[in-house]
Amino acid sequence: MAVVLGQVGPPLSEVTPGGEPRLLGPAQIRELAAEVGVRPTKTLGQNFVHDANTVRRIVAASGVGPDDVVLEVGPGLGSLTLALLGVAGRVVAIEIDPVLAQRIPQTIAEYAPQQSGNFEVILADALQVARDDLPAVPTALVANLPYNVSVPVLLHLLGLFPEIRTALVMVQAEVADRLAAPPGSRTYGVPSVKARYHGRVSRAGAVGRNVFWPEPKVESGLVRIERTDEYPTDPDFRQRVFDAIDAAFAQRRKTMRSALATWAGSPVEAERRLRAAGIDPGIRGEKLDVADFVRLATTD
């Protein structure tokens, strides 16, 4: 069950003129981590961004503004959160670590006192969160996603909140390549097709290892998704399409006639449904776009 943690009001002496949030640097990140006794864990995919220019670049690439309710996943110690509060109307963060979730309202009150009323943090697992768990419906998703569950979290939230018009997420570079890969490319696969169900997907830049603490062993990349509303948001319909996608790529080198045999009930039925959808039964899944899978899922 998700828990909404309240804000901590700042002392008047900490309210700075101008109202712009102060951003965290390497020293502040380490001090905060030491204060709460946090040691980043691989299990939770914790790598904290400590470079102010990087979080500014992420926020700029996201295109969010004062009319947006931004959903952030894994705010950690608050680096990206503070930058988002400088431009967004409201930020709702989902944090799975209870120690970090408890501390971040105080950090916001200290570094962005005039924006602290526009921030809430939800103590929850982003993979399990439901619509009613959030205090507001998000219009944008901006996050440094935990790399070990980045694709499932991204797809879950895009499916859960069709109101999200844009998403700008930082993921492992290899995953970013897969998400943005076009049909027929070597890296095109299940994440590529499923992300395209929700909208247009593109790479939005690279992020070096040296902006993180601790420094990860992998490169990072930014991915942007712009909602198109081309396909139904109904969960049952979407699941039918996703089941066909999963079946097509479960045995990547097989033709669609063979790969979809179990999904359709038999190779003969798979061929019939493929032809009904206008798809060559001899083609492989990596050559098909999301529109092909949508047509396939609607055959009977």
Phi, psi and omega in degrees: 000134182281147178236128177271121179265137184282168179277157175252119182289136183277152170298147182300332181294341182266355179280113185267147178300146177095327175077006180283135177298143169275139183262157182273143174245183182304318182295316181294321179299313181292324178294316179296316180298318180293322182299318183263002177071031181270128171243115184309136182243145175291330182302318180266004179063040186270113170222115188269129177285130181240010183252119184296322181295326179293315180291327175297319180294320179296315181296319179297318180293333181289331179074014181287156182216191185295343179271357185266142165258110186265132173262125177242138178249131179066058182293341177062240181267355171108011183302303182289326180303314181298318179294321178296320180295341178287341184231332185274157178287326182202145178233127174244122183248144175249121181231130182272337182274114184297328179293315179292321179296326180287328186275328191296326176301323178292321177298317179297318179297326182280320187258341178219061187301324183282348178253359187298333178286350180259017185229136171224148174238136181252124175277103185193165172270122184299335179285341183250354186294144178246166182303317184289350180285338183267142180283349179208154179276122183285148174252349180212151175239122178225121187198150165267092189288144173302123191295334183284344180224025189298314183291312177303320179295314180302311182292323178299313184288323177295323178286324183288326184236085176296347177288344176292113183272328179223148174227134175229108185236147174258127181222175174301140186305320180297321178291321177300319178298319180294316181299321186266001184292140177274161178305140178092347180277162184297327184266000180290132181194204184305310179301322181299311185290315182294322178295323180291339176299326184272334181171191179281132184243135179210155172285143182234021176127173179243156179230126182287161181290332189286357179267003182249153167227124352290159182290123181287165179269000181236157175280159181239158179215156178258137178234135179245135176235125178250118184299136180245341183059029182285330184238157184301145177269357179302124185300322181293318178296314180300321180295324177299318178294315182294327177296320178294321178296313180301317181295320183295327184258359179296327176230082194304325186275354180277156174290162181297326179302317181281317184296328184264008184301312180292317180301317184274338182115336178187160176301323180295316180292325177298316180294319179299315182291324177297314180294325178295331179270002180075031182244134177294121181297341181273357182279159175262156184302329184293348179266353186261146176264173183298327180298326178295317181290328177295315177298318180298318182293339181265000175282154176215000000 
